[in-house]
PDB file of C-alpha atoms in Angstrom:
ATOM      1  CA  UNK A  19     101.151 110.968 149.136  1.00  0.00           C
ATOM      2  CA  UNK A  20     104.176 110.871 151.217  1.00  0.00           C
ATOM      3  CA  UNK A  21     107.572 110.847 149.638  1.00  0.00           C
ATOM      4  CA  UNK A  22     109.953 108.433 151.119  1.00  0.00           C
ATOM      5  CA  UNK A  23     113.312 109.933 152.194  1.00  0.00           C
ATOM      6  CA  UNK A  24     116.192 108.221 150.408  1.00  0.00           C
ATOM      7  CA  UNK A  25     119.552 108.824 152.309  1.00  0.00           C
ATOM      8  CA  UNK A  26     122.444 109.916 150.006  1.00  0.00           C
ATOM      9  CA  UNK A  27     124.220 106.861 151.450  1.00  0.00           C
ATOM     10  CA  UNK A  28     121.872 104.581 149.374  1.00  0.00           C
ATOM     11  CA  UNK A  29     123.071 106.388 146.250  1.00  0.00           C
ATOM     12  CA  UNK A  30     126.686 106.114 147.303  1.00  0.00           C
ATOM     13  CA  UNK A  31     126.275 102.421 148.063  1.00  0.00           C
ATOM     14  CA  UNK A  32     124.941 101.872 144.538  1.00  0.00           C
ATOM     15  CA  UNK A  33     127.941 103.599 143.060  1.00  0.00           C
ATOM     16  CA  UNK A  34     130.322 101.489 145.192  1.00  0.00           C
ATOM     17  CA  UNK A  35     128.523  98.271 144.120  1.00  0.00           C
ATOM     18  CA  UNK A  36     128.953  99.236 140.477  1.00  0.00           C
ATOM     19  CA  UNK A  37     132.651  99.795 141.024  1.00  0.00           C
ATOM     20  CA  UNK A  38     133.045  96.773 143.240  1.00  0.00           C
ATOM     21  CA  UNK A  39     134.719  98.975 145.756  1.00  0.00           C
ATOM     22  CA  UNK A  40     134.654  98.769 149.511  1.00  0.00           C
ATOM     23  CA  UNK A  41     133.935 101.630 151.896  1.00  0.00           C
ATOM     24  CA  UNK A  42     137.431 101.376 153.171  1.00  0.00           C
ATOM     25  CA  UNK A  43     138.952 101.698 149.701  1.00  0.00           C
ATOM     26  CA  UNK A  44     136.715 104.728 148.915  1.00  0.00           C
ATOM     27  CA  UNK A  45     137.875 106.352 152.237  1.00  0.00           C
ATOM     28  CA  UNK A  46     141.471 105.848 151.155  1.00  0.00           C
ATOM     29  CA  UNK A  47     140.835 107.365 147.800  1.00  0.00           C
ATOM     30  CA  UNK A  48     139.007 110.320 149.372  1.00  0.00           C
ATOM     31  CA  UNK A  49     141.610 110.644 152.094  1.00  0.00           C
ATOM     32  CA  UNK A  50     138.973 110.657 154.798  1.00  0.00           C
ATOM     33  CA  UNK A  51     138.518 108.372 157.860  1.00  0.00           C
ATOM     34  CA  UNK A  52     136.660 105.114 157.005  1.00  0.00           C
ATOM     35  CA  UNK A  53     134.002 105.853 159.566  1.00  0.00           C
ATOM     36  CA  UNK A  54     132.990 108.895 157.609  1.00  0.00           C
ATOM     37  CA  UNK A  55     132.182 106.731 154.594  1.00  0.00           C
ATOM     38  CA  UNK A  56     130.502 104.008 156.571  1.00  0.00           C
ATOM     39  CA  UNK A  57     128.472 106.508 158.508  1.00  0.00           C
ATOM     40  CA  UNK A  58     127.172 107.845 155.290  1.00  0.00           C
ATOM     41  CA  UNK A  59     126.530 104.339 153.881  1.00  0.00           C
ATOM     42  CA  UNK A  60     124.641 103.476 157.051  1.00  0.00           C
ATOM     43  CA  UNK A  61     122.476 106.555 156.935  1.00  0.00           C
ATOM     44  CA  UNK A  62     123.943 107.814 160.191  1.00  0.00           C
ATOM     45  CA  UNK A  63     125.937 110.765 158.868  1.00  0.00           C
ATOM     46  CA  UNK A  64     125.182 113.620 156.474  1.00  0.00           C
ATOM     47  CA  UNK A  65     127.151 114.672 153.514  1.00  0.00           C
ATOM     48  CA  UNK A  66     129.083 117.802 154.298  1.00  0.00           C
ATOM     49  CA  UNK A  67     130.591 120.380 151.973  1.00  0.00           C
ATOM     50  CA  UNK A  68     133.971 118.848 152.318  1.00  0.00           C
ATOM     51  CA  UNK A  69     132.692 115.352 151.635  1.00  0.00           C
ATOM     52  CA  UNK A  70     130.631 116.564 148.688  1.00  0.00           C
ATOM     53  CA  UNK A  71     133.810 118.172 147.152  1.00  0.00           C
ATOM     54  CA  UNK A  72     135.725 114.853 147.500  1.00  0.00           C
ATOM     55  CA  UNK A  73     132.897 112.769 146.199  1.00  0.00           C
ATOM     56  CA  UNK A  74     132.300 115.116 143.249  1.00  0.00           C
ATOM     57  CA  UNK A  75     135.988 114.988 142.331  1.00  0.00           C
ATOM     58  CA  UNK A  76     136.172 111.198 142.688  1.00  0.00           C
ATOM     59  CA  UNK A  77     133.021 110.384 140.801  1.00  0.00           C
ATOM     60  CA  UNK A  78     133.298 113.160 138.237  1.00  0.00           C
ATOM     61  CA  UNK A  79     130.187 114.850 139.394  1.00  0.00           C
ATOM     62  CA  UNK A  80     129.617 118.319 140.849  1.00  0.00           C
ATOM     63  CA  UNK A  81     129.762 118.687 144.612  1.00  0.00           C
ATOM     64  CA  UNK A  82     126.325 120.198 144.345  1.00  0.00           C
ATOM     65  CA  UNK A  83     124.985 116.878 143.157  1.00  0.00           C
ATOM     66  CA  UNK A  84     125.906 115.322 146.468  1.00  0.00           C
ATOM     67  CA  UNK A  85     124.668 118.314 148.508  1.00  0.00           C
ATOM     68  CA  UNK A  86     121.334 118.169 146.649  1.00  0.00           C
ATOM     69  CA  UNK A  87     120.892 114.491 147.570  1.00  0.00           C
ATOM     70  CA  UNK A  88     121.426 115.491 151.215  1.00  0.00           C
ATOM     71  CA  UNK A  89     119.130 118.502 151.037  1.00  0.00           C
ATOM     72  CA  UNK A  90     116.340 116.473 149.432  1.00  0.00           C
ATOM     73  CA  UNK A  91     116.670 113.806 152.003  1.00  0.00           C
ATOM     74  CA  UNK A  92     116.613 116.422 154.837  1.00  0.00           C
ATOM     75  CA  UNK A  93     113.456 118.050 153.353  1.00  0.00           C
ATOM     76  CA  UNK A  94     111.638 114.762 153.018  1.00  0.00           C
ATOM     77  CA  UNK A  95     112.456 113.825 156.573  1.00  0.00           C
ATOM     78  CA  UNK A  96     111.176 117.254 157.707  1.00  0.00           C
ATOM     79  CA  UNK A  97     108.023 116.748 155.685  1.00  0.00           C
ATOM     80  CA  UNK A  98     107.336 113.526 157.381  1.00  0.00           C
ATOM     81  CA  UNK A  99     107.965 114.911 160.894  1.00  0.00           C
ATOM     82  CA  UNK A 100     105.712 117.906 160.196  1.00  0.00           C
ATOM     83  CA  UNK A 101     102.932 115.683 158.946  1.00  0.00           C
ATOM     84  CA  UNK A 102      99.483 117.235 158.731  1.00  0.00           C
ATOM     85  CA  UNK A 103     100.532 120.423 160.501  1.00  0.00           C
ATOM     86  CA  UNK A 104     102.055 121.661 157.225  1.00  0.00           C
ATOM     87  CA  UNK A 105      99.068 120.752 154.958  1.00  0.00           C
ATOM     88  CA  UNK A 106      96.830 123.655 156.266  1.00  0.00           C
ATOM     89  CA  UNK A 107      97.667 127.195 155.258  1.00  0.00           C
ATOM     90  CA  UNK A 108      99.269 129.202 158.023  1.00  0.00           C
ATOM     91  CA  UNK A 109      96.780 131.507 159.598  1.00  0.00           C
ATOM     92  CA  UNK A 110      98.536 134.841 159.137  1.00  0.00           C
ATOM     93  CA  UNK A 111      99.056 134.134 155.453  1.00  0.00           C
ATOM     94  CA  UNK A 112      95.295 133.661 154.786  1.00  0.00           C
ATOM     95  CA  UNK A 113      94.420 136.987 156.352  1.00  0.00           C
ATOM     96  CA  UNK A 114      97.348 138.958 154.786  1.00  0.00           C
ATOM     97  CA  UNK A 115      96.996 140.764 151.502  1.00  0.00           C
ATOM     98  CA  UNK A 116     100.537 140.152 150.126  1.00  0.00           C
ATOM     99  CA  UNK A 117      99.812 142.178 147.044  1.00  0.00           C
ATOM    100  CA  UNK A 118      99.955 145.285 149.073  1.00  0.00           C
ATOM    101  CA  UNK A 119     103.528 144.523 150.372  1.00  0.00           C
ATOM    102  CA  UNK A 120     106.354 146.559 148.867  1.00  0.00           C
ATOM    103  CA  UNK A 121     109.121 144.560 147.352  1.00  0.00           C
ATOM    104  CA  UNK A 122     112.203 144.087 149.426  1.00  0.00           C
ATOM    105  CA  UNK A 123     115.028 146.504 148.515  1.00  0.00           C
ATOM    106  CA  UNK A 124     118.468 144.982 148.100  1.00  0.00           C
ATOM    107  CA  UNK A 125     121.132 147.087 149.597  1.00  0.00           C
ATOM    108  CA  UNK A 126     124.818 146.674 149.298  1.00  0.00           C
ATOM    109  CA  UNK A 127     126.719 146.160 152.517  1.00  0.00           C
TER     110      UNK A 127
END
């Protein structure tokens, strides 16, 4: 069953509706250009680290919350684009005995 990608802008739009706030007002509060907020709301722009920090501070959430919404959206879009190609096991993995592989050693740099 395909999972429908939901852009973080949809979540942001719900928050703005609940606050009865415009995109322009949110942009003023976040101190960002209005087109950044409208781009997110229209699903044309991704949430960046900077925007996540600002949204987290404004809404009292963690920046990670907003980045997680973006990551989930990106993964679901990738799943849809990959389609059936990703439902079959990758050939090298079927023939490889992973139990015989040594664990990776972590080395300090």
